[in-house]
Tab-separated table of C-alpha atoms in Angstrom:
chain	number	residue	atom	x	y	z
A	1	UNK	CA	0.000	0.000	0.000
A	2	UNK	CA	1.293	3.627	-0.665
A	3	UNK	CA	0.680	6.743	1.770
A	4	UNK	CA	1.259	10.390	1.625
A	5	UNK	CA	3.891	12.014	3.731
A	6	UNK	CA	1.482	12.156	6.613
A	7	UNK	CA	0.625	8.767	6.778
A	8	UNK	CA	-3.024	8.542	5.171
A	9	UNK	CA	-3.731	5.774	2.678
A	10	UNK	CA	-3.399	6.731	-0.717
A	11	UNK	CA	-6.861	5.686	-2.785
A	12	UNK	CA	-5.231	5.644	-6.025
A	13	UNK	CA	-2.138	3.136	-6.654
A	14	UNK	CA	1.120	4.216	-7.992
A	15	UNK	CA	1.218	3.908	-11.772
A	16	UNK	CA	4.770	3.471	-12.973
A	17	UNK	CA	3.746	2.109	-16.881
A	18	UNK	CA	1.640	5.589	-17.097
A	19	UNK	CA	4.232	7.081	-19.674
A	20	UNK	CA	4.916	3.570	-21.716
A	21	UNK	CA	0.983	3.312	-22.120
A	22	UNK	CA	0.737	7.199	-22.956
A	23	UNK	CA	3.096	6.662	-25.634
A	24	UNK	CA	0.954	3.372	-27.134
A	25	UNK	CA	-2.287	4.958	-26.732
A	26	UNK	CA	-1.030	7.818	-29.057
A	27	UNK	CA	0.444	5.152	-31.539
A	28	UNK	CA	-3.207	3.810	-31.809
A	29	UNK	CA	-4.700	7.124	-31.969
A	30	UNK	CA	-6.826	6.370	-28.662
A	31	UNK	CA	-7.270	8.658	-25.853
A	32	UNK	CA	-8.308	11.761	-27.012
A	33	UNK	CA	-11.715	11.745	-28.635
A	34	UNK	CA	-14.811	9.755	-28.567
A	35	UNK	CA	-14.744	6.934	-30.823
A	36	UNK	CA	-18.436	5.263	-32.344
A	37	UNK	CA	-17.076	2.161	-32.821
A	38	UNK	CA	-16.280	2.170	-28.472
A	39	UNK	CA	-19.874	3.501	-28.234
A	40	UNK	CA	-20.899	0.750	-29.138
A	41	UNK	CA	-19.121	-1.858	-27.922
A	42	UNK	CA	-20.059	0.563	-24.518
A	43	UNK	CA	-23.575	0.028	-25.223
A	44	UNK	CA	-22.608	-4.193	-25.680
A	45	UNK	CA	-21.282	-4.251	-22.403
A	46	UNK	CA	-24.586	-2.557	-20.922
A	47	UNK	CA	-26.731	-4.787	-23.105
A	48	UNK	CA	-25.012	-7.901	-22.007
A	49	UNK	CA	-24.678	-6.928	-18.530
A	50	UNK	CA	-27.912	-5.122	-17.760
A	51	UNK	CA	-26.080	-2.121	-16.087
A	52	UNK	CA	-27.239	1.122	-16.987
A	53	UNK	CA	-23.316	2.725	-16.772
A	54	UNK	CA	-20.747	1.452	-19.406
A	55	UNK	CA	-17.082	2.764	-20.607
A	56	UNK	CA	-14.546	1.963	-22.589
A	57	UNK	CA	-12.079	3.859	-20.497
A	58	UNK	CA	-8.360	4.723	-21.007
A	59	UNK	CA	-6.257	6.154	-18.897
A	60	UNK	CA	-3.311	9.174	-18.778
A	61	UNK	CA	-1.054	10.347	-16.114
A	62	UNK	CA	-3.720	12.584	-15.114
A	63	UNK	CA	-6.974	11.358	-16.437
A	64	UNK	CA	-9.272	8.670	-17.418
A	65	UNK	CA	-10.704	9.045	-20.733
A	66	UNK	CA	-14.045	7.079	-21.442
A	67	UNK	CA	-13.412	6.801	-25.839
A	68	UNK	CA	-16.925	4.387	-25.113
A	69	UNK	CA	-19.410	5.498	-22.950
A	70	UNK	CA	-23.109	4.200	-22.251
A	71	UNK	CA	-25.293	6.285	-19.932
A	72	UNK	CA	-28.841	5.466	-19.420
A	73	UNK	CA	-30.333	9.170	-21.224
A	74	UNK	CA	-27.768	8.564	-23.869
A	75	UNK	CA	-26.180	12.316	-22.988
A	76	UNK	CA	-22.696	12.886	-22.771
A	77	UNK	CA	-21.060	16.534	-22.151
A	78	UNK	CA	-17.444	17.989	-21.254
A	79	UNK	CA	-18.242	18.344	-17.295
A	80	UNK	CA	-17.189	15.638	-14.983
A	81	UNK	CA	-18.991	12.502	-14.427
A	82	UNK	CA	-22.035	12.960	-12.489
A	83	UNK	CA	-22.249	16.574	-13.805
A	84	UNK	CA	-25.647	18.953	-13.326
A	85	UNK	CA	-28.302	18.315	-15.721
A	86	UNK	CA	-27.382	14.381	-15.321
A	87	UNK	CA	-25.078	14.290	-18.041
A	88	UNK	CA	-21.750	12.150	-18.216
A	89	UNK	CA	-18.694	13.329	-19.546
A	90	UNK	CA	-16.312	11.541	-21.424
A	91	UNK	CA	-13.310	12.762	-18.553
A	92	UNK	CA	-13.051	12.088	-15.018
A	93	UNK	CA	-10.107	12.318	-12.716
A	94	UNK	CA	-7.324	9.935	-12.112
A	95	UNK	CA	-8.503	9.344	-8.770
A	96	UNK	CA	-12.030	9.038	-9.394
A	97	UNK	CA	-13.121	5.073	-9.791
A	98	UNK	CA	-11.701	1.878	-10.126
A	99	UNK	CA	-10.468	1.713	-13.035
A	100	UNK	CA	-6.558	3.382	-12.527
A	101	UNK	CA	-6.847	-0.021	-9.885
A	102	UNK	CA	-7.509	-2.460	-12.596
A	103	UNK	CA	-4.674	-0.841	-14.992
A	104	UNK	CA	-2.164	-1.016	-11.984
A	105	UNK	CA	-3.070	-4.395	-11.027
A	106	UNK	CA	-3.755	-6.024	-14.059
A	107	UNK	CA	-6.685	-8.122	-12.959
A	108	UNK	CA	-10.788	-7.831	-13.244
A	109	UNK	CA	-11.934	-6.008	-10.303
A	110	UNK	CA	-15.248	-7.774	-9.462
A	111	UNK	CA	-17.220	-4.925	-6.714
A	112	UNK	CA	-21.056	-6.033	-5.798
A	113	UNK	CA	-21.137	-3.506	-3.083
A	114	UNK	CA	-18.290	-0.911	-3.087
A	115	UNK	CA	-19.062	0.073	0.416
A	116	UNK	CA	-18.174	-3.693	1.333
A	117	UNK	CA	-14.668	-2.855	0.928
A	118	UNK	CA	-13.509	-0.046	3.281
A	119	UNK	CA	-10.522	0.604	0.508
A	120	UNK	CA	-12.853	1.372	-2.407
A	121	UNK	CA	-15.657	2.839	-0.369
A	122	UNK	CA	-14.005	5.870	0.126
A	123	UNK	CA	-13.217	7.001	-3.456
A	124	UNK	CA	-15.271	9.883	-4.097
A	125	UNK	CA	-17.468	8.675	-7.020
A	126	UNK	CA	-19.706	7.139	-4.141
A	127	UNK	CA	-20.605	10.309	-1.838
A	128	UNK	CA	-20.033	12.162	-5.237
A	129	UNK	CA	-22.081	10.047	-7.918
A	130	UNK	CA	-23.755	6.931	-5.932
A	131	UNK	CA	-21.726	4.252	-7.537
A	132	UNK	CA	-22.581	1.190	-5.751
A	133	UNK	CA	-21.585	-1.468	-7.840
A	134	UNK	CA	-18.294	-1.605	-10.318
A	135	UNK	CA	-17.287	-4.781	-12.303
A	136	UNK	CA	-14.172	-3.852	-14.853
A	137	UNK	CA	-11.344	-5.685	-17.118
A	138	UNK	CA	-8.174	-4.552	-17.572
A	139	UNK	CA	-7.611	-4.044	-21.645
A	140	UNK	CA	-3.703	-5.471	-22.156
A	141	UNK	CA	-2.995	-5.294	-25.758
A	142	UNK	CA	-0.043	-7.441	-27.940
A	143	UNK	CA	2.794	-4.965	-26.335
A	144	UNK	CA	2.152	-6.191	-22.623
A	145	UNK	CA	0.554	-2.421	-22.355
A	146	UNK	CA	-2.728	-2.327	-19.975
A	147	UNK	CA	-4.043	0.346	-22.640
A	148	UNK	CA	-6.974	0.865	-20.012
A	149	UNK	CA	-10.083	-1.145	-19.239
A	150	UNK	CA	-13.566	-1.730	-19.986
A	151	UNK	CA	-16.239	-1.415	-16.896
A	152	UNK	CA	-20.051	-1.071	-15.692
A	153	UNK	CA	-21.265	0.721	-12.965
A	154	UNK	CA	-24.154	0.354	-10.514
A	155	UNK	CA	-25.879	2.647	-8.338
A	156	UNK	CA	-27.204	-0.146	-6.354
A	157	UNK	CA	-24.953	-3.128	-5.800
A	158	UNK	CA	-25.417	-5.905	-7.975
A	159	UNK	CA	-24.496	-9.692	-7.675
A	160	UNK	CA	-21.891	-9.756	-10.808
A	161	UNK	CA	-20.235	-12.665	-9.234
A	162	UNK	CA	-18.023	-15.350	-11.330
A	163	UNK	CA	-20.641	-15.266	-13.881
A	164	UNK	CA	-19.934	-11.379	-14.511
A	165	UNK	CA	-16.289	-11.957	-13.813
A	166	UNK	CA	-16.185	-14.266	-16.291
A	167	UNK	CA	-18.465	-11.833	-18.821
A	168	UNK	CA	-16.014	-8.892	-18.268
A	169	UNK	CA	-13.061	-10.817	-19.352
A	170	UNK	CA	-14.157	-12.584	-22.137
A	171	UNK	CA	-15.451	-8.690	-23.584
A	172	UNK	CA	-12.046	-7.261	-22.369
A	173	UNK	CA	-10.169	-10.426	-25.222
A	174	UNK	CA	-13.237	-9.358	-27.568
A	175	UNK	CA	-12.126	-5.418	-27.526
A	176	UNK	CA	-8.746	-6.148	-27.754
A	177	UNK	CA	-8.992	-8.485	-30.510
A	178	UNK	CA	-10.866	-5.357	-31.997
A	179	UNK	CA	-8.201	-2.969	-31.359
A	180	UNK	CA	-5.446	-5.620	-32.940
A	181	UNK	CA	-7.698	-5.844	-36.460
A	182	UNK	CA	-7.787	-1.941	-36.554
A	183	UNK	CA	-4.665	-1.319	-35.907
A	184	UNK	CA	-3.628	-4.112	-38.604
A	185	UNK	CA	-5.829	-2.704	-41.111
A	186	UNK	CA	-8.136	-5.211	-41.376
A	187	UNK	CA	-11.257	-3.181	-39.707
């Protein structure tokens, strides 16, 4: 685990491949606008899931960037996540979520209720947006790079268990088999 100088735990791990994934995600052209072809592999992961939150999400030094992104109204603006009005934006802060876990670990992060778990209960996208429930794959492409992941959200916990474990990965080897054919030329 990793504190700050005056001992508090920090919520948000260390992420030393940061500048090696920077550098890939600008070889693929990925980070920086919204892509339709991650809409809708968003709106596959809600579909197949039944959650009403879904991203394609990858993440900077500084950000997370959600290239996919399936909201329940559909609406999508350049405010944080959880913004007035009930729109999503397509940015939210590095220390916001789960996901900057999942990249640094490597692993699926399976969370029916995030207040279960006094680690991830205190991140502030639950006093701030009422995420309950969070089940996300990490995306590792050919290069070894964790490129980002792909997630759903909950505001009431859910019961993902091994069944949505298992859901989350196989979509995380779909999408990536996705990003290999585009960036291959053969999408």
């Amino acid at each position: 685990m990793t504190y700050d100088p005056t001992g508090h735990l920090l919520l948000t791990p260390v992420d030393r491949e940061a500048p090696a994934r920077v550098r890939r995600l600008r070889q693929l052209g990925f980070g920086e606008r919204p892509d339709p072809a991650f809409d809708d592999f968003a709106h596959k992961l809600a579909e197949v899931t039944g959650a009403p939150y879904s991203m394609v999400n990858f993440i900077d030094e500084n950000q997370q960037f959600f290239a996919g992104l399936h909201t329940p109204t559909g609406t999508h603006s350049g405010a944080d996540l959880g913004a007035a009005g009930g729109e999503v934006s397509r940015f939210m802060a590095r220390d916001h979520g789960y996901c900057p876990h999942v990249v640094v670990r490597r692993k699926a992060l399976v969370l029916e209720d995030v207040c279960d778990y006094p680690r991830f209960a205190g991140n502030p996208v639950v006093d701030e947006i009422g995420i309950r429930s969070y089940l996300g794959a990490p995306l590792i492409d050919r290069t070894g790079i964790a490129l980002g992941t792909i997630c759903v959200v909950d505001t009431e916990p859910r019961p993902w268990g091994r069944a949505g474990l298992a859901t989350i990965k196989s979509l995380a080897a779909e999408l990536i088999e996705q990003i290999h054919r585009r960036e291959d030329g053969r999408i």
